[in-house]
PDB file of C-alpha atoms in Angstrom:
ATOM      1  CA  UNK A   1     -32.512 -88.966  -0.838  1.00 50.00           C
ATOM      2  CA  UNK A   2     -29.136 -88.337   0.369  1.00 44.00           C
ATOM      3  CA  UNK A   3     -27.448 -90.887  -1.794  1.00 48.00           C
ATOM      4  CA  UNK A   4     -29.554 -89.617  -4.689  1.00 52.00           C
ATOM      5  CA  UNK A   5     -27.797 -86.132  -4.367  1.00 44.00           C
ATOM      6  CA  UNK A   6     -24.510 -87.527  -3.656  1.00 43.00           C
ATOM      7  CA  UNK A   7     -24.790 -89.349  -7.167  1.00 49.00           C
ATOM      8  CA  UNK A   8     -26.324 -86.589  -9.134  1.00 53.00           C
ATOM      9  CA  UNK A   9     -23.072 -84.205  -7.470  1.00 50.00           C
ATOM     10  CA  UNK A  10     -20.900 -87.339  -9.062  1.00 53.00           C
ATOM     11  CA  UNK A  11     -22.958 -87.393 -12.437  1.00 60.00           C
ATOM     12  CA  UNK A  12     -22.155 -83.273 -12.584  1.00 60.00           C
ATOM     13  CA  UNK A  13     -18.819 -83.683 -11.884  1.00 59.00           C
ATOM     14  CA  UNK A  14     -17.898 -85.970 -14.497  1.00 59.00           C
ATOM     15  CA  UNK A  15     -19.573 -83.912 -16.856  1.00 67.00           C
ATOM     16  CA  UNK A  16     -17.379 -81.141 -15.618  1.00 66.00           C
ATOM     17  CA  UNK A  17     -14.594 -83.390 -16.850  1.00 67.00           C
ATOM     18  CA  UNK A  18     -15.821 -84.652 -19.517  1.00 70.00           C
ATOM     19  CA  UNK A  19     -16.338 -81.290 -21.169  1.00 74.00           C
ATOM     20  CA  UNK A  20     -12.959 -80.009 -20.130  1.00 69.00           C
ATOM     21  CA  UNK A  21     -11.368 -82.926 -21.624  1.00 70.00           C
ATOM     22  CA  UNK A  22     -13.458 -82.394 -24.577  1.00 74.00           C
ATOM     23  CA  UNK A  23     -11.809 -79.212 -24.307  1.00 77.00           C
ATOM     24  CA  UNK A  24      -8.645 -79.957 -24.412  1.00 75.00           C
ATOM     25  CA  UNK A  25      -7.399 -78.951 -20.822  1.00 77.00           C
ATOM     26  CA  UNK A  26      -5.761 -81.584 -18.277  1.00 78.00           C
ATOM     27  CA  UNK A  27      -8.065 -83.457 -15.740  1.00 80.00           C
ATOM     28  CA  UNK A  28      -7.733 -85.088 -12.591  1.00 87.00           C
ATOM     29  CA  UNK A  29      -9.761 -87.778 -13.617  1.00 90.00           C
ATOM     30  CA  UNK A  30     -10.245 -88.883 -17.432  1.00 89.00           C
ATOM     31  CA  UNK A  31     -13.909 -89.262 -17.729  1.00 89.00           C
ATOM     32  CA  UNK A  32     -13.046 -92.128 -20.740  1.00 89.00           C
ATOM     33  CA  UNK A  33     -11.199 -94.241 -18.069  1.00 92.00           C
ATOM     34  CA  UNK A  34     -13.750 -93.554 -15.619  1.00 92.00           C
ATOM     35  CA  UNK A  35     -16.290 -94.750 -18.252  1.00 90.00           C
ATOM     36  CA  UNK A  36     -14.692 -97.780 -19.634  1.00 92.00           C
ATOM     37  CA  UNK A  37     -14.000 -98.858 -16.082  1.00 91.00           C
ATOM     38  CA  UNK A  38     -17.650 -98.799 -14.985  1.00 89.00           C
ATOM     39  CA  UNK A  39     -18.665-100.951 -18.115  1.00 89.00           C
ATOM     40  CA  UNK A  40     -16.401-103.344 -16.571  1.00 86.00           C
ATOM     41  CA  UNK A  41     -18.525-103.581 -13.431  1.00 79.00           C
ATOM     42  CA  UNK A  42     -20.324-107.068 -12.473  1.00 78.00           C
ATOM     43  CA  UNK A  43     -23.583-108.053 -11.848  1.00 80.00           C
ATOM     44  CA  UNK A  44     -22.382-110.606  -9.816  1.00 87.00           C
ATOM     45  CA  UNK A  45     -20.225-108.582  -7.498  1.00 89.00           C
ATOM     46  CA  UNK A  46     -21.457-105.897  -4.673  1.00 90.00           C
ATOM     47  CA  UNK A  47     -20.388-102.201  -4.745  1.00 89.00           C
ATOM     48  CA  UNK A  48     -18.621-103.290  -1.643  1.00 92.00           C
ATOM     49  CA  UNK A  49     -17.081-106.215  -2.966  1.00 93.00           C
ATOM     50  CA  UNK A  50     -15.701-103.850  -6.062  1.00 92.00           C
ATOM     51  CA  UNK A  51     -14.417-101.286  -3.906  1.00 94.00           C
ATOM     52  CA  UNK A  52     -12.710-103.501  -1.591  1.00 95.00           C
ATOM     53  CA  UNK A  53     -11.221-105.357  -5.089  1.00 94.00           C
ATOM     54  CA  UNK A  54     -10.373-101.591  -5.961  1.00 94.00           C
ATOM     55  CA  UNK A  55      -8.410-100.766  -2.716  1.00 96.00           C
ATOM     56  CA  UNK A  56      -6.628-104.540  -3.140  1.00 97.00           C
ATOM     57  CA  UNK A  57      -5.247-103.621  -6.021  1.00 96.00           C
ATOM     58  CA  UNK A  58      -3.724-100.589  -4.977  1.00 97.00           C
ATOM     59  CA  UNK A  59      -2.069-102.339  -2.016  1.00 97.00           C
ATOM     60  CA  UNK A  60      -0.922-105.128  -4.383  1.00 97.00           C
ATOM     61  CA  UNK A  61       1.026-102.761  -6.888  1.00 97.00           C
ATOM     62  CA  UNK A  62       2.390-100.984  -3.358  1.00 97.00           C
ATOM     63  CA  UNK A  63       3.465-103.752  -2.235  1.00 97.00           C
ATOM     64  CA  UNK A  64       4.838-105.071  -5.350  1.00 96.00           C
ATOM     65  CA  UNK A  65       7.395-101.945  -6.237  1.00 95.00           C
ATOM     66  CA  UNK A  66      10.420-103.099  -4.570  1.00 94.00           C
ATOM     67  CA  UNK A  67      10.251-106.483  -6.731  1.00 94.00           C
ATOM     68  CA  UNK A  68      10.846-103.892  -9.826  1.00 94.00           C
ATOM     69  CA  UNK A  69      14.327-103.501  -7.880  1.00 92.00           C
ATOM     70  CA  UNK A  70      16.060-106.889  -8.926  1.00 92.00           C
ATOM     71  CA  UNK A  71      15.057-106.501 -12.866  1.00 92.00           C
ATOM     72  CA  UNK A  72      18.007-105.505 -14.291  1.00 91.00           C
ATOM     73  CA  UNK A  73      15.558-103.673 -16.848  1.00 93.00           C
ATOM     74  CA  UNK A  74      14.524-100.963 -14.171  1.00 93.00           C
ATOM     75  CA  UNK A  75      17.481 -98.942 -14.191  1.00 92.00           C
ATOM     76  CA  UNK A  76      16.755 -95.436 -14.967  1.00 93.00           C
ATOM     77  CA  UNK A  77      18.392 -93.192 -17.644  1.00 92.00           C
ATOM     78  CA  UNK A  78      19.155 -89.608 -17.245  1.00 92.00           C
ATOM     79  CA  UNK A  79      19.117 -88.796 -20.684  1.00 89.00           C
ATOM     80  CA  UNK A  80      15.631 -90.491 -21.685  1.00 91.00           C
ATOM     81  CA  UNK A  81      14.263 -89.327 -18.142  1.00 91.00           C
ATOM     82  CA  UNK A  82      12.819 -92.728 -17.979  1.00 93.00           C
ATOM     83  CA  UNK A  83      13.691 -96.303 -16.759  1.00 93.00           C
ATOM     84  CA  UNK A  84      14.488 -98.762 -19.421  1.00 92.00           C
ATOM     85  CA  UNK A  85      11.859-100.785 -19.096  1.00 95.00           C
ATOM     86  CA  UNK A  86       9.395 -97.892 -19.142  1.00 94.00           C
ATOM     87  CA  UNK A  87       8.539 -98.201 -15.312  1.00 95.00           C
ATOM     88  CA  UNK A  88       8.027 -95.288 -15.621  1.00 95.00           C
ATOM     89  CA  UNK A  89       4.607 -94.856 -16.942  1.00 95.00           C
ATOM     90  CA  UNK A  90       3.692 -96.923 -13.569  1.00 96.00           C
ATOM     91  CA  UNK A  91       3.622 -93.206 -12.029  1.00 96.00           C
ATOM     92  CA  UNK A  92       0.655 -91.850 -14.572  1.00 96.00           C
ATOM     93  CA  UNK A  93      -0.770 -95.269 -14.649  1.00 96.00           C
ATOM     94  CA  UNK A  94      -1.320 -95.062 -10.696  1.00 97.00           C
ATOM     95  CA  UNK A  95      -2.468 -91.805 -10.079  1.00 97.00           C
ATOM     96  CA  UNK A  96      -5.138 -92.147 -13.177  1.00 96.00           C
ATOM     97  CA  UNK A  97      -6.627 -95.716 -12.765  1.00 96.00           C
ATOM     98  CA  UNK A  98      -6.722 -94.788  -8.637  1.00 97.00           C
ATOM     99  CA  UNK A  99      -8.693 -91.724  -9.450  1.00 96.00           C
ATOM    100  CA  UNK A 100     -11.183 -93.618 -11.962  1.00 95.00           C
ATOM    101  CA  UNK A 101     -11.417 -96.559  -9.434  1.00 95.00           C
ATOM    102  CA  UNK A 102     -12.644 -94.290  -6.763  1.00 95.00           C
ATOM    103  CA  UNK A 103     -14.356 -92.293  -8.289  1.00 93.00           C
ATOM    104  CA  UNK A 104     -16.444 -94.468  -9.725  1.00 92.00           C
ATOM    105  CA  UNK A 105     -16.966 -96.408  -6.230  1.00 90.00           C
ATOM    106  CA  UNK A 106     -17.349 -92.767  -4.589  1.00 89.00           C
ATOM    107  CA  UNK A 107     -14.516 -93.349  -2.282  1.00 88.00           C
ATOM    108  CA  UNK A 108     -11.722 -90.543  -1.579  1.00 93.00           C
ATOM    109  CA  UNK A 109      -9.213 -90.667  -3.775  1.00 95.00           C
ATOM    110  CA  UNK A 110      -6.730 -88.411  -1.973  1.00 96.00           C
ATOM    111  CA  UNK A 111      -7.066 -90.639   1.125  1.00 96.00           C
ATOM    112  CA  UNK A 112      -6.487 -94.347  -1.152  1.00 96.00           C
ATOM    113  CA  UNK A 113      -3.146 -92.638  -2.567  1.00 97.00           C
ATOM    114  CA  UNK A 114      -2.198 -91.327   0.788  1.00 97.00           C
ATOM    115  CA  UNK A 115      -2.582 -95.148   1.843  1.00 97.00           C
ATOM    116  CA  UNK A 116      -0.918 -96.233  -1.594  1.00 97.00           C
ATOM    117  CA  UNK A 117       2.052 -94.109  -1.038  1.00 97.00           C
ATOM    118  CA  UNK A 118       2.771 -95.383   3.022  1.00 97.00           C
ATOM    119  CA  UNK A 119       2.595 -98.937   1.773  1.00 97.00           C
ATOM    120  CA  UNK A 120       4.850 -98.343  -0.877  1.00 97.00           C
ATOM    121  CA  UNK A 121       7.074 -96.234   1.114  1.00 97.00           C
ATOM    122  CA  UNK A 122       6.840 -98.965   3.841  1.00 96.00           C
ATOM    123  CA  UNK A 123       7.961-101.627   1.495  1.00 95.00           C
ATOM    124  CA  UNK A 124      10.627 -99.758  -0.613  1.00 94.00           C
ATOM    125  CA  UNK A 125      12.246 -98.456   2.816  1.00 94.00           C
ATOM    126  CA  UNK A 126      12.692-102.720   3.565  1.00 92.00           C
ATOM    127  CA  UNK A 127      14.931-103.606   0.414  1.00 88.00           C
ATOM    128  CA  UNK A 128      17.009-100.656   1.616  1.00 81.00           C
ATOM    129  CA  UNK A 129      18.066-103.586   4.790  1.00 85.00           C
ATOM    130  CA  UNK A 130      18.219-105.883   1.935  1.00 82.00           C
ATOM    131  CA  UNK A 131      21.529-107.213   1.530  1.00 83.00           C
ATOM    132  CA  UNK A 132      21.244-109.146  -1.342  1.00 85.00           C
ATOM    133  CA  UNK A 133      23.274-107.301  -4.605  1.00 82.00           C
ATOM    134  CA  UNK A 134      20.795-109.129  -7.003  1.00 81.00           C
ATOM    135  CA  UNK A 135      17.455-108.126  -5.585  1.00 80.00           C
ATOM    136  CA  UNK A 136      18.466-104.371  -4.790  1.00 83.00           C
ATOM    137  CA  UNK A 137      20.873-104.023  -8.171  1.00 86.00           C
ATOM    138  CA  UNK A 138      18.024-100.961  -9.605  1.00 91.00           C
ATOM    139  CA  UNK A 139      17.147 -99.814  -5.741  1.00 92.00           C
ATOM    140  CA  UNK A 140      17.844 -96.063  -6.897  1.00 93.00           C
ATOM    141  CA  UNK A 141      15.907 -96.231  -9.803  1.00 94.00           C
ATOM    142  CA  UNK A 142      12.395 -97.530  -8.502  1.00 95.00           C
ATOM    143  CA  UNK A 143      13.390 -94.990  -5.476  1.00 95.00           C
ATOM    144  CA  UNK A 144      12.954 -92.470  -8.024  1.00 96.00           C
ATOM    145  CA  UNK A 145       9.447 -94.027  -9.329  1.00 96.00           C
ATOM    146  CA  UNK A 146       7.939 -93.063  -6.146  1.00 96.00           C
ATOM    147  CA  UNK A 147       8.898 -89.351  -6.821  1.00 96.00           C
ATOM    148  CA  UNK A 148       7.314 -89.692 -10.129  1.00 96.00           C
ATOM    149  CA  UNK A 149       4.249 -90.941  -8.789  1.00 97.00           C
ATOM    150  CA  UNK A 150       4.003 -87.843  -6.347  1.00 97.00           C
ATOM    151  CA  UNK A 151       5.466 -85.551  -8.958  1.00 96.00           C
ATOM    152  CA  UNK A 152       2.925 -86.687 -11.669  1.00 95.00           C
ATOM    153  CA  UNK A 153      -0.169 -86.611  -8.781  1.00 96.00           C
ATOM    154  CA  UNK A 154      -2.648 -83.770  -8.134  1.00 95.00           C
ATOM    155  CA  UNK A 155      -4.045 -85.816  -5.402  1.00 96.00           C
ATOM    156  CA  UNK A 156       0.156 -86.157  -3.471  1.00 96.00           C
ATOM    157  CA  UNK A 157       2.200 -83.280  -2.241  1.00 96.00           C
ATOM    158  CA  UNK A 158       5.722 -83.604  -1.719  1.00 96.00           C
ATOM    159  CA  UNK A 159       5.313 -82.925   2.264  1.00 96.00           C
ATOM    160  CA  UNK A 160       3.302 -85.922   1.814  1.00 96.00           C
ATOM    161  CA  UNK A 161       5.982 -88.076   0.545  1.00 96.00           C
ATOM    162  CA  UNK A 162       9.058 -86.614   2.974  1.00 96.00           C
ATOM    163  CA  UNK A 163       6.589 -87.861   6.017  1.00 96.00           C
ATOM    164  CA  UNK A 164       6.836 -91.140   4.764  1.00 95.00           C
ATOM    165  CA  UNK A 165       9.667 -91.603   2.372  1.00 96.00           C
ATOM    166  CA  UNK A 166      13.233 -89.602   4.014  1.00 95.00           C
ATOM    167  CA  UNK A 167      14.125 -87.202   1.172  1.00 94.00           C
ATOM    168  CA  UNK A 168      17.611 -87.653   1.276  1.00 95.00           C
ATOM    169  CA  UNK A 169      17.544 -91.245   0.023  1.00 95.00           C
ATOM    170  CA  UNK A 170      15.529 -89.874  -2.831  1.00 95.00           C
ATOM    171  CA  UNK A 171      18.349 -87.157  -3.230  1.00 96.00           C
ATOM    172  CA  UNK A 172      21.443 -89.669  -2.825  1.00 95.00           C
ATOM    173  CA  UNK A 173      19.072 -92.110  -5.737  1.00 95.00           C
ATOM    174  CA  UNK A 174      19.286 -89.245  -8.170  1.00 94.00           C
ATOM    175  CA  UNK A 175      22.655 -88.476  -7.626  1.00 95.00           C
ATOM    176  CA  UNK A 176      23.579 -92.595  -7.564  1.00 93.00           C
ATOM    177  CA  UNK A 177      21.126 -92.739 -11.209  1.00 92.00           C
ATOM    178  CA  UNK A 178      23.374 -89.436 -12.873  1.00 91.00           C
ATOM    179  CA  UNK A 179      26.836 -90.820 -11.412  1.00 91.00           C
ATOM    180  CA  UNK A 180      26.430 -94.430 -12.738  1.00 86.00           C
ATOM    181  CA  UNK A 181      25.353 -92.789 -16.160  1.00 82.00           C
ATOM    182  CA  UNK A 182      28.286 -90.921 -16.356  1.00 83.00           C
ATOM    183  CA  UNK A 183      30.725 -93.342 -15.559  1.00 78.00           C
ATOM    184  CA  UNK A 184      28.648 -95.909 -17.970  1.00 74.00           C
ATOM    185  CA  UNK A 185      28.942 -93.006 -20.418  1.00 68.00           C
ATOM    186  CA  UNK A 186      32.385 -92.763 -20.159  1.00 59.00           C
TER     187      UNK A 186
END
């Protein structure tokens, strides 16, 4: 009975944003994600199974970021306010396919990205000890992705981040990202 309740609350929520996206007006969660993700589901595989998949893969992108470092494609531009190879859209990307992912397998969504954005922290704070010119040539720049994915989040806060993620390297990457555009500029 309980679970019956909890998935008729779900079914009325996305309803909710279905209609307001219908609307026109920004969700949290886009309903069409949230739909063409659960066509996706298997037969084969257990709700567990596909939520455990679902947390994997946000530990795998996490854990992934700092390799975005050595392309020489990830440096950011000032005046596109972008990256040049469009890492960019990695921030909306996150924040919406986490929020269709659990929503669809009922988890909490605020608590995955909370777990998303230590991990990522964790392993973008590493290739700061990294001494290697090569693999940390765009450090700055995927510094700065992090902020995006907080900035672009209604599930983040920026307390959130600073607890994890010291502010002032994300104030020395801006001001790295604006001085090496000047002086490429120049």
């Amino acid at each position: 009975m309980a679970e019956s309740a909890i998935s008729s609350s779900c079914q009325v929520a996305m309803n909710v944003y279905e209609l307001s996206s219908a609307a026109g007006l920004p969700c949290e969660i886009d309903p069409a994600l949230v739909v063409a993700l659960s066509s996706q589901k298997s037969e084969n595989i257990s709700p567990e199974e596909e939520y455990k998949i679902a947390c994997l893969l946000m530990v795998f992108v996490a854990v992934s970021m700092p390799t975005l470092a050595s392309n020489v494609m990830s440096q950011y531009s000032p005046a596109i306010e972008g990256h040049c190879n469009n890492i960019h859209c990695l921030a909306k990307a996150v924040n919406q396919i986490a929020a269709a992912l659990f929503t669809i397998h009922k988890g909490s969504i605020e608590d995955r990205l909370k777990e998303f954005l230590a991990l990522a922290s964790s392993s973008l704070l590493k290739i700061g000890q990294e001494t290697d010119k090569m693999t940390t040539r765009n450090r700055e720049s995927v510094y700065l992705l992090l902020d995006m994915i907080v900035q672009e989040s209604p599930f983040l806060t920026m307390d959130l981040l600073e607890s994890c993620f010291p502010y002032v390297l994300l104030r020395n990457a801006y001001h790295a990202v604006y001085k090496q555009s000047i002086s490429s500029s120049a």
